[in-house]
């Protein structure tokens, strides 16, 4: 099993969710986060005062899939979330040692 962690722009969330559902992903966890990378924030004017926004809003997706689906999931996220502008996000893939569905006690592949 693989854990895929992706950070994307918030307005791309629904489009990415639909694309992943279309390839058979049955679940994901979504968190609203803030961060910075090459984009490294920006300045905004609020009520006449200029201030620095050092952290940019992002959405973090966490998806556990069978090894055989991992590459397709990564490719789908990358293609769907891409805007060709700085700050499109990152995708990480990690090995998962085990999983359990709490309600039924199913383990590993059966749990996802």
Tab-separated table of N, CA, C and O in Angstrom, residues 8-108:
chain	number	residue	atom	x	y	z
A	8	UNK	N	-2.256	21.029	-2.917
A	8	UNK	CA	-2.748	21.656	-4.139
A	8	UNK	C	-3.401	22.991	-3.804
A	8	UNK	O	-3.644	23.295	-2.634
A	9	UNK	N	-3.699	23.763	-4.841
A	9	UNK	CA	-4.419	25.017	-4.652
A	9	UNK	C	-5.869	24.699	-4.288
A	9	UNK	O	-6.475	23.779	-4.849
A	10	UNK	N	-6.444	25.445	-3.346
A	10	UNK	CA	-7.798	25.131	-2.862
A	10	UNK	C	-8.867	25.088	-3.952
A	10	UNK	O	-9.751	24.236	-3.905
A	11	UNK	N	-8.796	25.950	-4.946
A	11	UNK	CA	-9.848	25.976	-5.968
A	11	UNK	C	-9.799	24.767	-6.894
A	11	UNK	O	-10.741	24.532	-7.650
A	12	UNK	N	-8.744	23.948	-6.797
A	12	UNK	CA	-8.621	22.747	-7.617
A	12	UNK	C	-9.170	21.500	-6.922
A	12	UNK	O	-9.249	20.434	-7.517
A	13	UNK	N	-9.572	21.623	-5.669
A	13	UNK	CA	-9.972	20.453	-4.878
A	13	UNK	C	-11.096	19.654	-5.525
A	13	UNK	O	-10.994	18.441	-5.682
A	14	UNK	N	-12.178	20.296	-5.883
A	14	UNK	CA	-13.335	19.562	-6.425
A	14	UNK	C	-12.993	18.875	-7.742
A	14	UNK	O	-13.384	17.735	-7.984
A	15	UNK	N	-12.235	19.547	-8.582
A	15	UNK	CA	-11.833	18.963	-9.861
A	15	UNK	C	-10.940	17.731	-9.645
A	15	UNK	O	-11.117	16.701	-10.304
A	16	UNK	N	-10.017	17.821	-8.696
A	16	UNK	CA	-9.146	16.687	-8.380
A	16	UNK	C	-9.961	15.548	-7.780
A	16	UNK	O	-9.778	14.383	-8.136
A	17	UNK	N	-10.892	15.865	-6.884
A	17	UNK	CA	-11.739	14.821	-6.276
A	17	UNK	C	-12.522	14.065	-7.341
A	17	UNK	O	-12.588	12.836	-7.327
A	18	UNK	N	-13.109	14.799	-8.280
A	18	UNK	CA	-13.875	14.157	-9.355
A	18	UNK	C	-12.986	13.262	-10.218
A	18	UNK	O	-13.383	12.150	-10.584
A	19	UNK	N	-11.789	13.732	-10.539
A	19	UNK	CA	-10.867	12.943	-11.359
A	19	UNK	C	-10.444	11.669	-10.639
A	19	UNK	O	-10.377	10.592	-11.239
A	20	UNK	N	-10.165	11.775	-9.340
A	20	UNK	CA	-9.760	10.600	-8.567
A	20	UNK	C	-10.905	9.603	-8.414
A	20	UNK	O	-10.705	8.396	-8.507
A	21	UNK	N	-12.101	10.109	-8.185
A	21	UNK	CA	-13.268	9.223	-8.111
A	21	UNK	C	-13.448	8.488	-9.436
A	21	UNK	O	-13.778	7.306	-9.466
A	22	UNK	N	-13.195	9.192	-10.528
A	22	UNK	CA	-13.317	8.604	-11.862
A	22	UNK	C	-12.362	7.456	-12.131
A	22	UNK	O	-12.655	6.588	-12.962
A	23	UNK	N	-11.213	7.426	-11.451
A	23	UNK	CA	-10.266	6.320	-11.654
A	23	UNK	C	-10.382	5.244	-10.578
A	23	UNK	O	-9.596	4.306	-10.539
A	24	UNK	N	-11.349	5.404	-9.665
A	24	UNK	CA	-11.605	4.353	-8.694
A	24	UNK	C	-11.123	4.597	-7.280
A	24	UNK	O	-11.174	3.691	-6.448
A	25	UNK	N	-10.660	5.796	-6.978
A	25	UNK	CA	-10.269	6.100	-5.592
A	25	UNK	C	-11.537	6.196	-4.766
A	25	UNK	O	-12.462	6.932	-5.116
A	26	UNK	N	-11.581	5.455	-3.651
A	26	UNK	CA	-12.808	5.373	-2.861
A	26	UNK	C	-12.823	6.257	-1.639
A	26	UNK	O	-13.837	6.347	-0.954
A	27	UNK	N	-11.716	6.916	-1.325
A	27	UNK	CA	-11.716	7.787	-0.164
A	27	UNK	C	-10.440	8.596	-0.075
A	27	UNK	O	-9.418	8.220	-0.639
A	28	UNK	N	-10.532	9.705	0.632
A	28	UNK	CA	-9.358	10.544	0.875
A	28	UNK	C	-9.618	11.410	2.083
A	28	UNK	O	-10.768	11.623	2.467
A	29	UNK	N	-8.555	11.892	2.679
A	29	UNK	CA	-8.652	12.847	3.776
A	29	UNK	C	-8.191	14.192	3.241
A	29	UNK	O	-7.218	14.263	2.498
A	30	UNK	N	-8.897	15.243	3.614
A	30	UNK	CA	-8.599	16.588	3.131
A	30	UNK	C	-8.427	17.519	4.321
A	30	UNK	O	-9.245	17.517	5.237
A	31	UNK	N	-7.352	18.306	4.294
A	31	UNK	CA	-7.089	19.293	5.343
A	31	UNK	C	-6.783	20.634	4.696
A	31	UNK	O	-6.105	20.688	3.672
A	32	UNK	N	-7.270	21.700	5.323
A	32	UNK	CA	-6.877	23.037	4.890
A	32	UNK	C	-5.594	23.376	5.623
A	32	UNK	O	-5.534	23.275	6.850
A	33	UNK	N	-4.575	23.763	4.872
A	33	UNK	CA	-3.278	24.061	5.467
A	33	UNK	C	-2.760	25.393	4.932
A	33	UNK	O	-3.348	25.981	4.031
A	34	UNK	N	-1.667	25.853	5.518
A	34	UNK	CA	-0.954	27.020	5.008
A	34	UNK	C	0.509	26.637	4.898
A	34	UNK	O	1.008	25.851	5.698
A	35	UNK	N	1.192	27.182	3.911
A	35	UNK	CA	2.601	26.869	3.758
A	35	UNK	C	3.256	27.810	2.777
A	35	UNK	O	2.627	28.722	2.245
A	36	UNK	N	4.537	27.561	2.552
A	36	UNK	CA	5.236	28.328	1.542
A	36	UNK	C	6.336	27.476	0.938
A	36	UNK	O	6.806	26.528	1.536
A	37	UNK	N	6.687	27.811	-0.262
A	37	UNK	CA	7.773	27.153	-0.976
A	37	UNK	C	8.390	28.211	-1.865
A	37	UNK	O	8.672	29.321	-1.422
A	38	UNK	N	8.521	27.909	-3.142
A	38	UNK	CA	9.079	28.878	-4.089
A	38	UNK	C	8.216	30.135	-4.150
A	38	UNK	O	8.706	31.230	-4.392
A	39	UNK	N	6.921	29.964	-3.895
A	39	UNK	CA	5.978	31.088	-3.944
A	39	UNK	C	6.283	32.097	-2.831
A	39	UNK	O	6.156	33.292	-3.026
A	40	UNK	N	6.679	31.618	-1.688
A	40	UNK	CA	7.115	32.363	-0.497
A	40	UNK	C	6.264	33.565	-0.117
A	40	UNK	O	6.762	34.581	0.322
A	41	UNK	N	4.985	33.455	-0.251
A	41	UNK	CA	4.077	34.495	0.228
A	41	UNK	C	3.969	35.691	-0.694
A	41	UNK	O	4.508	35.706	-1.793
A	42	UNK	N	3.249	36.698	-0.229
A	42	UNK	CA	3.021	37.905	-1.012
A	42	UNK	C	2.572	39.018	-0.065
A	42	UNK	O	2.410	38.792	1.127
A	43	UNK	N	2.367	40.209	-0.605
A	43	UNK	CA	1.861	41.302	0.232
A	43	UNK	C	0.430	41.619	-0.181
A	43	UNK	O	0.049	41.456	-1.339
A	44	UNK	N	-0.356	42.039	0.789
A	44	UNK	CA	-1.742	42.429	0.543
A	44	UNK	C	-2.003	43.756	1.242
A	44	UNK	O	-1.326	44.108	2.208
A	45	UNK	N	-3.006	44.465	0.745
A	45	UNK	CA	-3.418	45.707	1.388
A	45	UNK	C	-4.782	45.468	2.018
A	45	UNK	O	-5.711	45.008	1.353
A	46	UNK	N	-4.895	45.748	3.324
A	46	UNK	CA	-6.143	45.575	4.043
A	46	UNK	C	-6.417	46.850	4.818
A	46	UNK	O	-5.600	47.277	5.637
A	47	UNK	N	-7.545	47.481	4.534
A	47	UNK	CA	-7.935	48.742	5.167
A	47	UNK	C	-6.823	49.792	5.099
A	47	UNK	O	-6.501	50.462	6.069
A	48	UNK	N	-6.207	49.852	3.939
A	48	UNK	CA	-5.188	50.866	3.700
A	48	UNK	C	-3.797	50.532	4.193
A	48	UNK	O	-2.854	51.267	3.917
A	49	UNK	N	-3.644	49.430	4.917
A	49	UNK	CA	-2.324	49.051	5.424
A	49	UNK	C	-1.802	47.850	4.638
A	49	UNK	O	-2.535	46.906	4.372
A	50	UNK	N	-0.546	47.920	4.255
A	50	UNK	CA	0.080	46.811	3.534
A	50	UNK	C	0.721	45.864	4.540
A	50	UNK	O	1.378	46.292	5.486
A	51	UNK	N	0.508	44.557	4.345
A	51	UNK	CA	1.137	43.596	5.231
A	51	UNK	C	1.541	42.357	4.449
A	51	UNK	O	1.005	42.074	3.381
A	52	UNK	N	2.505	41.627	4.980
A	52	UNK	CA	3.041	40.441	4.315
A	52	UNK	C	2.220	39.210	4.695
A	52	UNK	O	1.886	39.020	5.859
A	53	UNK	N	1.913	38.415	3.698
A	53	UNK	CA	1.272	37.122	3.914
A	53	UNK	C	2.357	36.079	3.641
A	53	UNK	O	2.687	35.811	2.494
A	54	UNK	N	2.953	35.551	4.707
A	54	UNK	CA	4.085	34.644	4.549
A	54	UNK	C	3.680	33.212	4.260
A	54	UNK	O	4.484	32.431	3.773
A	55	UNK	N	2.452	32.851	4.591
A	55	UNK	CA	1.973	31.505	4.348
A	55	UNK	C	0.783	31.574	3.398
A	55	UNK	O	-0.129	32.355	3.596
A	56	UNK	N	0.800	30.703	2.401
A	56	UNK	CA	-0.222	30.687	1.365
A	56	UNK	C	-1.203	29.548	1.662
A	56	UNK	O	-0.782	28.440	2.002
A	57	UNK	N	-2.521	29.786	1.536
A	57	UNK	CA	-3.498	28.715	1.777
A	57	UNK	C	-3.353	27.600	0.747
A	57	UNK	O	-3.198	27.861	-0.444
A	58	UNK	N	-3.391	26.369	1.216
A	58	UNK	CA	-3.325	25.174	0.369
A	58	UNK	C	-4.304	24.149	0.919
A	58	UNK	O	-4.845	24.293	2.008
A	59	UNK	N	-4.497	23.090	0.159
A	59	UNK	CA	-5.289	21.953	0.601
A	59	UNK	C	-4.376	20.733	0.553
A	59	UNK	O	-3.641	20.538	-0.416
A	60	UNK	N	-4.399	19.944	1.637
A	60	UNK	CA	-3.597	18.722	1.675
A	60	UNK	C	-4.521	17.521	1.528
A	60	UNK	O	-5.504	17.390	2.260
A	61	UNK	N	-4.192	16.662	0.563
A	61	UNK	CA	-4.920	15.416	0.347
A	61	UNK	C	-4.061	14.271	0.859
A	61	UNK	O	-2.853	14.250	0.615
A	62	UNK	N	-4.675	13.325	1.548
A	62	UNK	CA	-3.995	12.112	1.974
A	62	UNK	C	-4.821	10.940	1.476
A	62	UNK	O	-5.999	10.816	1.811
A	63	UNK	N	-4.197	10.105	0.662
A	63	UNK	CA	-4.906	9.010	0.001
A	63	UNK	C	-4.081	7.745	0.151
A	63	UNK	O	-2.891	7.736	-0.170
A	64	UNK	N	-4.692	6.669	0.629
A	64	UNK	CA	-4.012	5.377	0.708
A	64	UNK	C	-4.611	4.481	-0.378
A	64	UNK	O	-5.835	4.324	-0.461
A	65	UNK	N	-3.734	3.938	-1.216
A	65	UNK	CA	-4.175	3.083	-2.324
A	65	UNK	C	-3.282	1.847	-2.399
A	65	UNK	O	-2.200	1.807	-1.821
A	66	UNK	N	-3.751	0.858	-3.154
A	66	UNK	CA	-2.929	-0.317	-3.418
A	66	UNK	C	-1.730	0.110	-4.259
A	66	UNK	O	-1.794	1.067	-5.028
A	67	UNK	N	-0.628	-0.617	-4.121
A	67	UNK	CA	0.595	-0.292	-4.857
A	67	UNK	C	0.335	-0.123	-6.354
A	67	UNK	O	0.886	0.767	-6.985
A	68	UNK	N	-0.527	-0.964	-6.898
A	68	UNK	CA	-0.779	-0.948	-8.342
A	68	UNK	C	-1.466	0.332	-8.821
A	68	UNK	O	-1.381	0.671	-9.997
A	69	UNK	N	-2.134	1.048	-7.928
A	69	UNK	CA	-2.840	2.279	-8.316
A	69	UNK	C	-2.035	3.547	-8.078
A	69	UNK	O	-2.409	4.616	-8.558
A	70	UNK	N	-0.952	3.464	-7.338
A	70	UNK	CA	-0.232	4.654	-6.874
A	70	UNK	C	0.208	5.564	-8.020
A	70	UNK	O	-0.024	6.775	-7.982
A	71	UNK	N	0.824	5.004	-9.037
A	71	UNK	CA	1.318	5.831	-10.142
A	71	UNK	C	0.177	6.538	-10.865
A	71	UNK	O	0.281	7.719	-11.207
A	72	UNK	N	-0.933	5.834	-11.076
A	72	UNK	CA	-2.089	6.433	-11.746
A	72	UNK	C	-2.686	7.566	-10.908
A	72	UNK	O	-3.086	8.603	-11.438
A	73	UNK	N	-2.726	7.401	-9.605
A	73	UNK	CA	-3.246	8.442	-8.723
A	73	UNK	C	-2.355	9.678	-8.772
A	73	UNK	O	-2.842	10.802	-8.919
A	74	UNK	N	-1.045	9.481	-8.691
A	74	UNK	CA	-0.107	10.605	-8.753
A	74	UNK	C	-0.241	11.339	-10.081
A	74	UNK	O	-0.320	12.573	-10.130
A	75	UNK	N	-0.297	10.598	-11.172
A	75	UNK	CA	-0.429	11.200	-12.503
A	75	UNK	C	-1.730	11.978	-12.633
A	75	UNK	O	-1.752	13.083	-13.179
A	76	UNK	N	-2.813	11.434	-12.096
A	76	UNK	CA	-4.116	12.092	-12.158
A	76	UNK	C	-4.120	13.383	-11.352
A	76	UNK	O	-4.611	14.419	-11.823
A	77	UNK	N	-3.574	13.349	-10.145
A	77	UNK	CA	-3.509	14.561	-9.326
A	77	UNK	C	-2.679	15.622	-10.042
A	77	UNK	O	-3.089	16.781	-10.148
A	78	UNK	N	-1.507	15.227	-10.519
A	78	UNK	CA	-0.608	16.190	-11.171
A	78	UNK	C	-1.263	16.828	-12.392
A	78	UNK	O	-1.195	18.047	-12.578
A	79	UNK	N	-1.919	16.036	-13.209
A	79	UNK	CA	-2.538	16.566	-14.423
A	79	UNK	C	-3.723	17.475	-14.103
A	79	UNK	O	-3.931	18.498	-14.759
A	80	UNK	N	-4.490	17.121	-13.086
A	80	UNK	CA	-5.708	17.866	-12.764
A	80	UNK	C	-5.414	19.142	-11.974
A	80	UNK	O	-6.076	20.164	-12.174
A	81	UNK	N	-4.429	19.103	-11.098
A	81	UNK	CA	-4.126	20.254	-10.237
A	81	UNK	C	-3.235	21.294	-10.922
A	81	UNK	O	-3.099	22.405	-10.432
A	82	UNK	N	-2.659	20.936	-12.040
A	82	UNK	CA	-1.686	21.809	-12.704
A	82	UNK	C	-2.340	23.058	-13.288
A	82	UNK	O	-3.348	22.971	-13.987
A	83	UNK	N	-1.737	24.217	-12.992
A	83	UNK	CA	-2.193	25.484	-13.584
A	83	UNK	C	-1.066	26.159	-14.369
A	83	UNK	O	-1.268	27.202	-14.958
A	84	UNK	N	0.125	25.564	-14.327
A	84	UNK	CA	1.329	26.127	-14.951
A	84	UNK	C	1.790	27.412	-14.291
A	84	UNK	O	2.517	28.195	-14.882
A	85	UNK	N	1.355	27.643	-13.057
A	85	UNK	CA	1.785	28.821	-12.311
A	85	UNK	C	2.482	28.368	-11.042
A	85	UNK	O	2.240	27.265	-10.536
A	86	UNK	N	3.327	29.225	-10.505
A	86	UNK	CA	4.042	28.898	-9.274
A	86	UNK	C	3.026	28.615	-8.163
A	86	UNK	O	1.963	29.224	-8.105
A	87	UNK	N	3.326	27.633	-7.325
A	87	UNK	CA	2.446	27.294	-6.214
A	87	UNK	C	1.447	26.196	-6.514
A	87	UNK	O	0.502	25.993	-5.761
A	88	UNK	N	1.649	25.450	-7.619
A	88	UNK	CA	0.726	24.358	-7.950
A	88	UNK	C	0.740	23.242	-6.918
A	88	UNK	O	-0.227	22.522	-6.779
A	89	UNK	N	1.843	23.081	-6.174
A	89	UNK	CA	1.866	22.110	-5.088
A	89	UNK	C	2.931	21.058	-5.247
A	89	UNK	O	3.802	21.135	-6.112
A	90	UNK	N	2.830	20.043	-4.413
A	90	UNK	CA	3.777	18.923	-4.390
A	90	UNK	C	2.995	17.641	-4.147
A	90	UNK	O	1.907	17.649	-3.586
A	91	UNK	N	3.601	16.517	-4.550
A	91	UNK	CA	3.017	15.195	-4.295
A	91	UNK	C	4.123	14.297	-3.737
A	91	UNK	O	5.206	14.223	-4.318
A	92	UNK	N	3.828	13.635	-2.630
A	92	UNK	CA	4.772	12.710	-2.006
A	92	UNK	C	4.130	11.322	-1.953
A	92	UNK	O	2.932	11.203	-1.707
A	93	UNK	N	4.935	10.284	-2.142
A	93	UNK	CA	4.457	8.912	-2.064
A	93	UNK	C	5.281	8.173	-1.015
A	93	UNK	O	6.508	8.182	-1.076
A	94	UNK	N	4.586	7.547	-0.055
A	94	UNK	CA	5.256	6.823	1.027
A	94	UNK	C	4.687	5.414	1.127
A	94	UNK	O	3.526	5.176	0.784
A	95	UNK	N	5.501	4.504	1.633
A	95	UNK	CA	5.024	3.144	1.891
A	95	UNK	C	4.175	3.132	3.154
A	95	UNK	O	4.468	3.832	4.116
A	96	UNK	N	3.126	2.308	3.147
A	96	UNK	CA	2.261	2.138	4.316
A	96	UNK	C	2.453	0.717	4.831
A	96	UNK	O	2.317	-0.249	4.079
A	97	UNK	N	2.778	0.604	6.101
A	97	UNK	CA	3.050	-0.697	6.690
A	97	UNK	C	1.773	-1.493	6.958
A	97	UNK	O	1.735	-2.706	6.818
A	98	UNK	N	0.705	-0.800	7.340
A	98	UNK	CA	-0.530	-1.507	7.633
A	98	UNK	C	-1.697	-0.553	7.712
A	98	UNK	O	-1.527	0.655	7.850
A	99	UNK	N	-2.901	-1.113	7.608
A	99	UNK	CA	-4.131	-0.327	7.712
A	99	UNK	C	-5.210	-1.204	8.341
A	99	UNK	O	-5.204	-2.421	8.175
A	100	UNK	N	-6.138	-0.555	9.062
A	100	UNK	CA	-7.258	-1.292	9.652
A	100	UNK	C	-8.514	-0.434	9.567
A	100	UNK	O	-8.487	0.736	9.897
A	101	UNK	N	-9.601	-1.040	9.111
A	101	UNK	CA	-10.905	-0.384	9.152
A	101	UNK	C	-11.461	-0.634	10.551
A	101	UNK	O	-11.673	-1.784	10.952
A	102	UNK	N	-11.693	0.434	11.295
A	102	UNK	CA	-12.082	0.321	12.697
A	102	UNK	C	-13.409	-0.412	12.847
A	102	UNK	O	-13.557	-1.286	13.705
A	103	UNK	N	-14.397	-0.090	12.020
A	103	UNK	CA	-15.736	-0.665	12.168
A	103	UNK	C	-15.744	-2.180	12.027
A	103	UNK	O	-16.393	-2.892	12.798
A	104	UNK	N	-14.995	-2.727	11.034
A	104	UNK	CA	-15.079	-4.161	10.732
A	104	UNK	C	-13.855	-4.959	11.145
A	104	UNK	O	-13.895	-6.181	11.170
A	105	UNK	N	-12.748	-4.268	11.407
A	105	UNK	CA	-11.516	-4.975	11.731
A	105	UNK	C	-10.762	-5.458	10.508
A	105	UNK	O	-9.750	-6.144	10.641
A	106	UNK	N	-11.244	-5.125	9.300
A	106	UNK	CA	-10.541	-5.525	8.075
A	106	UNK	C	-9.140	-4.923	8.073
A	106	UNK	O	-8.937	-3.813	8.565
A	107	UNK	N	-8.200	-5.664	7.478
A	107	UNK	CA	-6.806	-5.238	7.495
A	107	UNK	C	-6.270	-4.987	6.096
A	107	UNK	O	-6.714	-5.607	5.124
A	108	UNK	N	-5.310	-4.085	6.022
A	108	UNK	CA	-4.500	-3.788	4.839
A	108	UNK	C	-5.355	-3.484	3.598
A	108	UNK	O	-6.207	-2.609	3.665
